[in-house]
Coordinates of C-alpha atoms and ligand atoms in Angstrom, one line a residue:
Chain V
X1 CA 0.0 0.0 0.0
X2 CA 1.2 3.4 -0.8
X3 CA -1.0 6.5 -1.2
X4 CA 0.1 10.1 -1.3
X5 CA -2.5 12.6 -0.1
X6 CA -2.1 16.4 -0.4
X7 CA -4.7 18.3 1.5
X8 CA -5.5 22.0 1.5
X9 CA -1.9 22.8 0.7
X10 CA -0.7 26.4 0.4
X11 CA 2.8 27.6 -0.4
X12 CA 4.3 31.0 -0.9
X13 CA 7.8 32.2 -1.6
X14 CA 9.3 35.5 -0.3
X15 CA 9.3 37.9 -3.2
X16 CA 11.1 41.1 -2.2
X17 CA 9.5 42.2 1.0
X18 CA 6.3 40.4 0.6
X19 CA 5.2 36.8 0.1
X20 CA 4.0 35.6 -3.2
X21 CA 1.6 32.6 -3.2
X22 CA 2.5 29.9 -5.7
X23 CA 0.2 27.1 -4.6
X24 CA -3.3 27.6 -3.4
X25 CA -5.6 25.0 -1.8
X26 CA -4.1 22.0 -3.5
X27 CA -6.1 18.8 -3.1
X28 CA -4.6 15.8 -4.7
X29 CA -4.6 12.1 -3.9
X30 CA -2.5 9.5 -5.6
X31 CA -4.0 6.1 -5.0
X32 CA -2.0 2.9 -4.5
X33 CA -0.2 2.0 -7.7
X34 CA -1.6 4.9 -9.6
X35 CA 0.5 6.7 -12.2
X36 CA -0.5 10.4 -12.2
X37 CA 0.9 13.0 -14.5
X38 CA 1.0 16.6 -13.6
X39 CA 0.8 19.1 -16.5
X40 CA 0.3 22.8 -16.8
X41 CA 1.8 26.0 -18.1
X42 CA 5.3 26.9 -17.1
X43 CA 5.6 28.5 -13.7
X44 CA 2.3 27.1 -12.4
X45 CA 4.1 25.4 -9.5
X46 CA 4.5 21.8 -10.6
X47 CA 8.1 21.5 -9.5
X48 CA 7.3 23.2 -6.3
X49 CA 4.4 20.7 -5.6
X50 CA 6.7 17.8 -6.4
X51 CA 9.5 19.1 -4.1
X52 CA 7.0 19.5 -1.3
X53 CA 5.8 16.0 -1.8
X54 CA 9.4 14.8 -1.7
X55 CA 9.9 16.7 1.5
X56 CA 12.6 18.9 0.1
X57 CA 10.6 22.0 0.3
X58 CA 8.5 23.3 3.2
X59 CA 4.9 24.7 3.0
X60 CA 2.7 27.2 4.7
X61 CA -0.3 25.2 5.6
X62 CA -2.1 22.0 4.7
X63 CA -1.0 18.4 4.9
X64 CA 1.1 15.9 3.0
X65 CA 0.3 12.4 4.0
X66 CA 1.9 9.1 2.9
X67 CA -0.3 6.2 3.8
X68 CA -2.2 8.5 6.1
X69 CA 0.9 9.6 8.0
X70 CA 2.2 13.2 7.8
X71 CA 5.6 13.4 6.2
X72 CA 8.6 14.6 8.1
X73 CA 11.1 15.9 5.5
X74 CA 12.4 13.7 2.8
X75 CA 12.8 10.0 3.2
X76 CA 13.5 6.6 1.7
X77 CA 9.7 5.9 1.2
X78 CA 9.7 8.5 -1.7
X79 CA 12.2 8.2 -4.5
X80 CA 12.9 11.2 -6.6
X81 CA 14.2 11.4 -10.2
X82 CA 15.4 14.9 -11.0
X83 CA 15.5 16.5 -14.4
X84 CA 19.2 17.1 -14.0
X85 CA 20.5 13.6 -13.8
X86 CA 22.2 14.0 -10.4
X87 CA 24.5 11.0 -10.9
X88 CA 27.5 11.6 -8.7
X89 CA 30.4 12.1 -11.1
X90 CA 33.1 10.4 -9.0
X91 CA 31.2 7.2 -8.9
X92 CA 30.6 4.8 -11.8
X93 CA 27.1 3.6 -12.8
X94 CA 27.1 0.7 -10.4
X95 CA 28.6 2.7 -7.5
X96 CA 25.9 5.3 -8.0
X97 CA 23.2 2.7 -7.4
X98 CA 25.2 1.2 -4.5
X99 CA 25.5 4.6 -2.9
X100 CA 21.7 4.8 -2.6
X101 CA 21.5 1.2 -1.3
X102 CA 24.2 1.8 1.3
X103 CA 22.3 4.8 2.5
X104 CA 19.2 2.6 2.7
X105 CA 21.2 0.3 5.0
X106 CA 21.8 -2.7 2.8
X107 CA 24.9 -4.8 3.3
X108 CA 27.8 -4.7 0.9
X109 CA 27.0 -8.0 -0.8
X110 CA 23.3 -7.0 -1.2
X111 CA 24.3 -3.6 -2.6
X112 CA 26.4 -5.3 -5.4
X113 CA 23.7 -7.8 -6.3
X114 CA 20.8 -5.4 -6.3
X115 CA 22.8 -2.8 -8.2
X116 CA 23.6 -5.3 -10.9
X117 CA 20.0 -6.4 -11.1
X118 CA 18.8 -2.9 -11.6
X119 CA 21.4 -2.1 -14.2
X120 CA 20.1 -5.1 -16.1
X121 CA 16.6 -3.8 -15.7
X122 CA 17.4 -0.6 -17.5
X123 CA 19.7 -2.5 -20.0
X124 CA 23.0 -1.0 -18.9
X125 CA 24.8 -4.1 -17.5
X126 CA 27.6 -3.4 -20.0
X127 CA 28.1 0.0 -18.6
X128 CA 28.4 -0.8 -14.9
X129 CA 31.9 0.5 -14.7
X130 CA 31.3 3.6 -16.8
X131 CA 31.5 7.0 -15.2
X132 CA 28.6 9.5 -15.7
X133 CA 30.8 11.6 -17.9
X134 CA 31.1 8.6 -20.3
X135 CA 27.3 8.1 -20.5
X136 CA 24.8 9.8 -22.8
X137 CA 21.9 11.8 -21.4
X138 CA 19.5 8.9 -21.8
X139 CA 21.9 6.4 -20.2
X140 CA 22.4 8.8 -17.3
X141 CA 18.7 9.1 -16.7
X142 CA 18.3 5.3 -16.9
X143 CA 20.9 4.9 -14.2
X144 CA 19.1 7.5 -12.1
X145 CA 15.8 5.6 -12.6
X146 CA 17.5 2.4 -11.7
X147 CA 18.9 4.0 -8.6
X148 CA 15.5 5.4 -7.5
X149 CA 13.9 2.0 -8.0
X150 CA 16.7 0.0 -6.4
X151 CA 15.9 0.8 -2.7
X152 CA 12.2 0.2 -3.3
X153 CA 10.5 3.4 -2.4
X154 CA 6.8 3.2 -2.2
X155 CA 6.3 6.3 -4.2
X156 CA 8.3 7.6 -7.1
X157 CA 8.4 11.3 -7.9
X158 CA 9.7 12.5 -11.2
X159 CA 10.2 16.1 -12.4
X160 CA 10.4 16.2 -16.2
X161 CA 12.9 13.3 -16.1
X162 CA 13.0 13.1 -19.9
X163 CA 12.9 16.9 -20.5
X164 CA 16.5 17.2 -21.6
X165 CA 16.4 14.2 -24.0
X166 CA 16.0 14.1 -27.7
X167 CA 12.7 12.8 -29.2
X168 CA 14.1 9.3 -30.1
X169 CA 15.7 8.7 -26.7
X170 CA 12.6 10.1 -25.0
X171 CA 10.4 7.5 -26.8
X172 CA 12.7 4.7 -25.7
X173 CA 12.7 6.0 -22.1
X174 CA 8.9 6.2 -22.1
X175 CA 8.7 2.6 -23.3
X176 CA 11.2 1.5 -20.6
X177 CA 9.3 3.4 -17.9
X178 CA 5.9 1.8 -18.8
X179 CA 7.5 -1.6 -18.9
X180 CA 9.1 -1.2 -15.5
X181 CA 6.0 0.4 -14.0
X182 CA 3.7 -2.3 -15.3
X183 CA 6.1 -4.7 -13.6
X184 CA 6.7 -3.0 -10.3
X185 CA 3.5 -1.2 -9.8
X186 CA 4.6 1.9 -7.9
X187 CA 2.6 5.0 -7.0
X188 CA 4.1 7.6 -9.4
X189 CA 3.8 11.4 -9.6
X190 CA 5.2 12.5 -13.0
X191 CA 5.6 16.1 -14.0
X192 CA 5.9 16.8 -17.7
X193 CA 5.4 19.3 -20.4
X194 CA 4.7 16.7 -23.0
X195 CA 1.0 15.9 -23.2
X196 CA 1.5 12.9 -25.4
X197 CA 3.9 11.5 -22.9
X198 CA 1.4 12.2 -20.1
X199 CA -1.4 10.3 -21.9
X200 CA 0.9 7.4 -22.9
X201 CA 2.2 6.8 -19.4
X202 CA -0.5 7.7 -17.0
X203 CA -3.6 6.4 -15.3
X204 CA -4.7 9.9 -14.7
X205 CA -3.7 13.4 -15.8
X206 CA -4.0 16.4 -13.5
X207 CA -3.9 19.8 -15.0
X208 CA -2.7 22.7 -13.0
X209 CA -3.4 26.4 -13.6
X210 CA -1.6 29.5 -12.7
X211 CA -2.0 32.5 -10.5
X212 CA -1.5 31.1 -7.9
X213 CA -1.0 27.4 -8.8
X214 CA -4.2 25.3 -8.3
X215 CA -5.6 22.1 -9.6
X216 CA -7.9 22.8 -12.5
X217 CA -9.0 19.5 -14.0
X218 CA -8.3 15.8 -13.8
X219 CA -8.7 13.3 -16.7
X220 CA -8.7 9.6 -16.2
X221 CA -6.8 7.8 -19.0
X222 CA -9.0 5.0 -20.2
X223 CA -6.5 3.1 -22.3
X224 CA -5.7 -0.5 -21.6
X225 CA -2.5 -1.9 -20.2
X226 CA 0.0 -2.9 -21.3
X227 CA 0.5 0.3 -23.3
X228 CA 2.2 0.1 -26.7
X229 CA 3.2 2.6 -29.3
X230 CA 0.3 2.0 -31.7
X231 CA -2.1 3.4 -29.1
X232 CA -0.7 6.8 -29.7
X233 CA -2.6 6.9 -33.0
X234 CA -5.9 5.7 -31.7
X235 CA -8.8 8.2 -31.7
X236 CA -9.3 7.9 -27.9
X237 CA -5.7 8.8 -27.4
X238 CA -5.8 11.8 -29.6
X239 CA -9.1 13.0 -28.3
X240 CA -7.8 12.9 -24.7
X241 CA -4.7 14.7 -25.8
X242 CA -6.9 17.5 -27.3
X243 CA -8.9 17.7 -24.1
X244 CA -5.9 18.1 -21.9
X245 CA -4.4 20.7 -24.2
X246 CA -7.6 22.7 -24.2
X247 CA -7.6 22.7 -20.4
X248 CA -4.1 24.0 -20.3
X249 CA -4.7 26.6 -23.0
X250 CA -7.6 28.1 -21.1
X251 CA -5.1 29.2 -18.5
X252 CA -2.9 30.9 -21.0
X253 CA -5.6 33.2 -22.3
X254 CA -6.1 34.8 -18.9
X255 CA -3.6 37.7 -18.4
Chain L
X1 CA 34.7 23.3 -46.9
X2 CA 38.2 24.8 -47.1
X3 CA 40.6 24.1 -44.2
X4 CA 41.7 27.4 -42.7
X5 CA 44.9 27.8 -40.8
X6 CA 43.6 27.1 -37.3
X7 CA 46.4 28.9 -35.5
X8 CA 44.9 32.3 -36.5
X9 CA 41.2 31.5 -36.2
X10 CA 39.3 32.8 -33.2
X11 CA 38.4 30.1 -30.8
X12 CA 40.6 27.4 -32.3
X13 CA 42.9 25.8 -29.7
X14 CA 46.4 25.0 -31.1
X15 CA 47.4 21.4 -31.7
X16 CA 49.6 19.7 -29.1
X17 CA 52.7 19.8 -31.3
X18 CA 52.4 23.4 -32.5
X19 CA 51.6 24.5 -28.9
X20 CA 54.9 23.1 -27.6
X21 CA 56.9 24.2 -30.6
X22 CA 55.6 27.8 -30.4
X23 CA 55.9 27.9 -26.6
X24 CA 59.5 26.7 -26.7
X25 CA 60.3 29.0 -29.6
X26 CA 59.4 32.0 -27.5
X27 CA 61.8 30.8 -24.7
X28 CA 64.6 30.2 -27.3
X29 CA 64.0 33.6 -28.8
X30 CA 64.2 35.4 -25.5
X31 CA 67.2 33.4 -24.5
X32 CA 68.9 34.4 -27.7
X33 CA 68.1 38.0 -27.2
X34 CA 69.6 37.8 -23.7
X35 CA 72.7 36.1 -25.1
X36 CA 73.1 38.6 -27.9
X37 CA 72.7 41.7 -25.8
X38 CA 75.4 40.5 -23.4
X39 CA 77.8 39.0 -25.9
X40 CA 77.7 42.2 -28.0
X41 CA 78.5 44.3 -25.0
X42 CA 75.4 46.3 -25.5
X43 CA 74.4 45.9 -21.8
X44 CA 77.1 46.0 -19.1
X45 CA 77.8 42.6 -17.5
X46 CA 77.2 44.1 -14.0
X47 CA 73.6 44.8 -14.9
X48 CA 72.9 41.7 -16.9
X49 CA 75.4 38.9 -16.8
X50 CA 75.6 36.5 -19.8
X51 CA 73.6 33.2 -19.7
X52 CA 76.8 31.2 -19.4
X53 CA 77.9 33.2 -16.3
X54 CA 74.6 32.6 -14.6
X55 CA 74.8 28.9 -15.3
X56 CA 78.4 28.7 -14.1
X57 CA 77.5 30.6 -10.9
X58 CA 74.5 28.3 -10.2
X59 CA 76.6 25.2 -10.8
X60 CA 79.3 26.4 -8.4
X61 CA 76.6 27.2 -5.8
X62 CA 75.2 23.8 -6.3
X63 CA 78.6 22.2 -5.9
X64 CA 79.4 23.9 -2.6
X65 CA 76.0 23.1 -1.2
X66 CA 74.7 26.6 -0.8
X67 CA 72.0 26.1 -3.3
X68 CA 70.7 23.0 -1.7
X69 CA 70.7 24.5 1.8
X70 CA 68.8 27.5 0.6
X71 CA 66.3 25.3 -1.3
X72 CA 65.8 23.0 1.7
X73 CA 65.0 25.9 4.1
X74 CA 62.6 27.6 1.6
X75 CA 60.8 24.3 0.7
X76 CA 60.4 23.6 4.4
X77 CA 58.9 27.0 5.1
X78 CA 56.5 27.1 2.2
X79 CA 55.5 23.4 2.8
X80 CA 54.6 23.9 6.4
X81 CA 52.8 27.2 5.9
X82 CA 50.9 26.1 2.9
X83 CA 49.8 22.9 4.6
X84 CA 48.5 24.7 7.7
X85 CA 46.8 27.4 5.6
X86 CA 45.2 24.8 3.3
X87 CA 44.0 22.6 6.1
X88 CA 42.4 25.6 7.9
X89 CA 40.9 27.0 4.7
X90 CA 39.4 23.7 3.6
X91 CA 37.6 23.3 7.0
X92 CA 36.4 26.9 7.3
X93 CA 35.7 27.3 3.5
X94 CA 33.6 24.1 3.4
X95 CA 31.7 25.1 6.5
X96 CA 31.1 28.6 5.2
X97 CA 29.9 27.2 1.8
X98 CA 27.4 24.9 3.6
X99 CA 26.1 26.6 6.6
X100 CA 24.5 30.0 6.9
X101 CA 26.1 30.6 10.3
X102 CA 29.6 30.0 9.1
X103 CA 29.1 32.0 6.0
X104 CA 27.8 35.0 8.0
X105 CA 30.6 34.6 10.5
X106 CA 33.5 34.3 8.1
X107 CA 32.7 35.9 4.8
X108 CA 32.6 39.6 5.8
X109 CA 35.7 39.3 7.9
X110 CA 37.6 37.4 5.3
X111 CA 36.6 39.9 2.6
X112 CA 37.8 42.7 4.8
X113 CA 41.2 41.2 5.7
X114 CA 41.7 40.1 2.1
X115 CA 42.1 43.7 1.0
X116 CA 44.8 44.5 3.5
X117 CA 48.1 44.5 1.8
X118 CA 50.2 41.5 2.9
X119 CA 53.4 43.6 2.7
X120 CA 52.1 45.9 5.4
X121 CA 52.1 43.0 7.8
X122 CA 55.8 42.4 7.4
X123 CA 57.0 44.9 10.1
X124 CA 54.4 43.6 12.5
X125 CA 55.3 40.0 12.0
X126 CA 58.9 40.8 12.6
X127 CA 58.0 42.5 15.9
X128 CA 56.0 39.4 16.8
X129 CA 58.2 36.6 15.7
X130 CA 61.6 38.1 14.8
X131 CA 63.3 36.6 11.8
X132 CA 62.4 33.1 12.8
X133 CA 60.6 30.5 10.6
X134 CA 57.3 31.5 12.4
X135 CA 57.5 34.9 10.8
X136 CA 57.7 33.3 7.3
X137 CA 54.8 31.0 8.2
X138 CA 52.8 34.0 9.3
X139 CA 53.4 36.0 6.1
X140 CA 52.7 33.1 3.8
X141 CA 49.6 32.2 5.9
X142 CA 48.2 35.8 5.8
X143 CA 48.8 35.9 2.0
X144 CA 47.2 32.6 1.1
X145 CA 44.6 31.6 3.8
X146 CA 42.1 34.4 3.2
X147 CA 42.2 34.0 -0.6
X148 CA 41.9 30.2 -0.2
X149 CA 38.8 30.4 2.1
X150 CA 36.9 32.5 -0.4
X151 CA 37.8 30.2 -3.4
X152 CA 37.0 27.1 -1.5
X153 CA 33.7 28.5 -0.3
X154 CA 32.9 29.2 -3.9
X155 CA 33.8 25.7 -5.0
X156 CA 31.5 24.3 -2.3
X157 CA 28.7 26.7 -3.2
X158 CA 28.9 25.3 -6.8
X159 CA 27.8 21.9 -5.7
X160 CA 24.4 21.3 -7.4
X161 CA 21.5 21.7 -5.0
X162 CA 20.0 18.6 -6.5
X163 CA 23.0 16.6 -5.2
X164 CA 22.1 17.7 -1.7
X165 CA 18.4 16.9 -2.4
X166 CA 19.4 13.5 -3.5
X167 CA 21.2 12.9 -0.1
X168 CA 18.1 14.1 1.7
X169 CA 15.7 11.8 -0.3
X170 CA 18.1 8.9 0.6
X171 CA 17.5 9.8 4.3
X172 CA 21.1 10.9 4.9
X173 CA 21.8 13.3 7.7
X174 CA 23.5 16.6 7.1
X175 CA 27.0 15.5 8.3
X176 CA 26.9 12.5 6.0
X177 CA 25.7 14.7 3.1
X178 CA 28.6 17.0 3.8
X179 CA 31.2 14.3 4.0
X180 CA 29.9 11.9 1.3
X181 CA 28.3 14.3 -1.2
X182 CA 29.4 17.9 -0.8
X183 CA 33.1 17.3 -0.2
X184 CA 33.8 14.8 -3.0
X185 CA 31.7 17.0 -5.3
X186 CA 33.6 20.2 -4.5
X187 CA 37.0 18.5 -4.4
X188 CA 38.1 19.3 -8.0
X189 CA 37.3 23.0 -7.3
X190 CA 39.1 22.9 -4.0
X191 CA 42.1 21.3 -5.6
X192 CA 42.2 24.0 -8.2
X193 CA 42.0 26.7 -5.5
X194 CA 44.9 25.1 -3.8
X195 CA 47.0 24.9 -7.0
X196 CA 46.4 28.6 -7.8
X197 CA 47.1 29.7 -4.2
X198 CA 50.3 27.7 -4.1
X199 CA 51.6 30.0 -6.8
X200 CA 51.0 33.0 -4.6
X201 CA 52.5 31.3 -1.6
X202 CA 55.9 31.3 -3.5
X203 CA 55.7 35.1 -3.8
X204 CA 55.0 35.6 -0.1
X205 CA 57.7 33.2 0.8
X206 CA 60.3 35.1 -1.1
X207 CA 59.0 38.4 0.2
X208 CA 59.4 37.3 3.8
X209 CA 62.9 36.0 3.1
X210 CA 63.9 39.1 1.3
X211 CA 63.0 41.4 4.2
X212 CA 64.1 39.4 7.2
X213 CA 65.9 36.1 7.0
X214 CA 69.2 34.5 7.6
X215 CA 68.7 31.7 5.1
X216 CA 66.6 30.7 2.1
X217 CA 66.3 31.6 -1.5
X218 CA 65.0 35.1 -0.9
X219 CA 67.8 35.7 1.6
X220 CA 70.4 34.7 -0.9
X221 CA 69.0 37.2 -3.4
X222 CA 69.3 40.1 -0.9
X223 CA 72.8 39.1 0.1
X224 CA 73.9 38.9 -3.5
X225 CA 72.6 42.4 -4.1
X226 CA 75.1 43.7 -1.5
X227 CA 78.0 42.1 -3.4
X228 CA 76.7 43.1 -6.9
X229 CA 76.3 39.4 -7.8
X230 CA 73.6 39.9 -10.4
X231 CA 74.4 36.4 -11.8
X232 CA 73.2 34.8 -8.5
X233 CA 70.1 37.1 -8.4
X234 CA 69.1 36.2 -11.9
X235 CA 69.9 32.5 -11.4
X236 CA 67.7 32.4 -8.3
X237 CA 64.9 34.3 -9.9
X238 CA 64.9 31.8 -12.8
X239 CA 65.0 29.0 -10.3
X240 CA 62.0 30.3 -8.4
X241 CA 60.1 30.5 -11.7
X242 CA 61.1 26.9 -12.4
X243 CA 60.0 25.8 -8.9
X244 CA 56.6 27.4 -9.4
X245 CA 56.2 25.8 -12.7
X246 CA 57.2 22.4 -11.4
X247 CA 54.9 22.4 -8.4
X248 CA 52.1 23.6 -10.6
X249 CA 52.6 20.8 -13.1
X250 CA 52.8 18.3 -10.2
X251 CA 49.4 19.5 -8.9
X252 CA 48.0 19.2 -12.3
X253 CA 49.3 15.7 -12.7
X254 CA 47.8 14.8 -9.4
X255 CA 44.5 16.3 -10.5
X256 CA 44.5 14.1 -13.6
X257 CA 44.9 11.0 -11.4
X258 CA 42.6 12.1 -8.6
X259 CA 39.8 13.2 -10.9
X260 CA 40.2 10.6 -13.6
X261 CA 36.4 10.2 -13.7
X262 CA 36.1 13.6 -15.4
X263 CA 37.9 12.3 -18.5
X264 CA 36.3 10.1 -21.2
X265 CA 37.9 6.8 -21.7
X266 CA 35.9 5.7 -24.7
Ligands
ATP1 N1 13.0 29.1 -4.5 C1 12.1 29.9 -5.0 N2 12.0 31.2 -4.6 C2 11.1 32.1 -5.1 N3 10.2 31.8 -6.0 C3 10.2 30.5 -6.5 C4 11.2 29.5 -6.1 N4 10.9 28.4 -6.7 C5 9.9 28.6 -7.5 N5 9.5 29.9 -7.4 C6 8.3 30.5 -8.2 O1 7.2 29.6 -8.0 C7 6.5 29.5 -9.2 C8 6.3 28.1 -9.5 O2 7.6 27.6 -9.9 P1 7.8 26.0 -10.3 O3 9.2 25.8 -10.6 O4 7.2 25.2 -9.3 O5 7.0 26.0 -11.7 P2 6.8 24.8 -12.7 O6 5.4 24.6 -12.9 O7 7.6 23.7 -12.4 O8 7.4 25.5 -14.0 P3 8.2 24.8 -15.3 O9 7.1 24.1 -16.0 O10 8.7 25.9 -16.0 O11 9.2 23.9 -14.7 C9 7.2 30.4 -10.2 O12 6.6 31.6 -10.4 C10 8.6 30.5 -9.6 O13 9.1 31.8 -10.0
MG2 MG1 9.4 22.7 -13.2

């Protein structure tokens, strides 16, 4: 079981001498094993919301609950994949995963075994000894995902993890992520700018609006699992994509 | 596309071979100018001795042991002072780069002292510590420590915030994040700061030895001035340049080994 509940959340940042509200009355529940994408215009507070859920950022009022328990800072129950790959450059791919496992309290032997398993999972067993600097962007993000999965967090939080990748690599990564997710069944919060990506990956798409950031609409994705590439051309897929886009656009028209 | 001469194109780094050829060429050219100006009698020997004279003098100083004694004392002084200064600045610079308290406590003070001319401290340090080694340590320390703290603080501040976020999401406590994420991440920057400040440390060493010493490379230069031994002076200045160059190259070599991970193997 792993649910993430955000209740009546408000958040403001100091702006000069005053406070500027960036999130207002956020109500959002991620059910067990649910894959939820968060979309919305730039600056509407998606990253801020994700950081708050991760426990990396504080908030003014409201509640963030994991399985009904209020969170106290960041923790191993919530894995985070950042847009910047955040692989530690002085450690090779395997050591980067082992680093997380060691922090999670695994023994040395376990670290090695689990790290290798997860490199295999993302198809990088041949690159176990490569340093981040020797890996392409897509490979780096695969290691980062392997690392975030390795210590079995109940919830995975991803902030535009594929935002810096080219279209081809991006497609491969989406394939990989659905495959892994359909296997492991985690609760996922996924921030993206790419609506097609959101539809392809998610069970539900949440649209955020600006001024200050709030939740505007929520669309269930009624496409079967497992997902495959051909679905992207189906009428249901395209219709949903349009609907989501329209919901986001409404926001842009306001000043 | 036509191949343009890359040596005179903006933004084109020179090739390895041409870099060394041109670099050495400049040295040879300057050496030649030196040789010609003395051999032709254009410049009096007293002001500028011939290259051969300088070399002969240095060889005789090496043979009678003076050179090695001077070198040993100077290396000892710069070694001790630089190690103390570096150890202190790594601790304080890292703390100031990480924690608000240490930043507020040290940055304004360091910024203030940094602008005080080191030379002005010489009389004071002589009053405090005479002409002992401690006085040399003090001058070198004053000249390098405050610069080092600022550079190391900067290197620590450049650690990506997401790295620290990663540590937090892995449930690591702040001291563990500092030791296992922040320090290794800032290490290449810290090493660079040390390498650059070592160059300055040589200057402060010689300054301290010029003014008040009874031994060392700088002392020998002052003594030689009294006896109009320009050959010794020039020989020692060239030696100091060489020592700076060698230590710099050693630090760079160590950097390539220590931070191998920054290079591509494939
Ligand atoms: N540390 C901060 N201090 C002050 N203001 C901030 C800070 N972080 C974010 N903001 C502001 O909060 C608002 C929301 O930012 P956030 O990064 O969450 O948006 P976003 O939806 O992720 O945007 P994008 O899609 O461009 O990534 C923005 O107006 C931003 O300027
Ligand atoms: Mg963002």
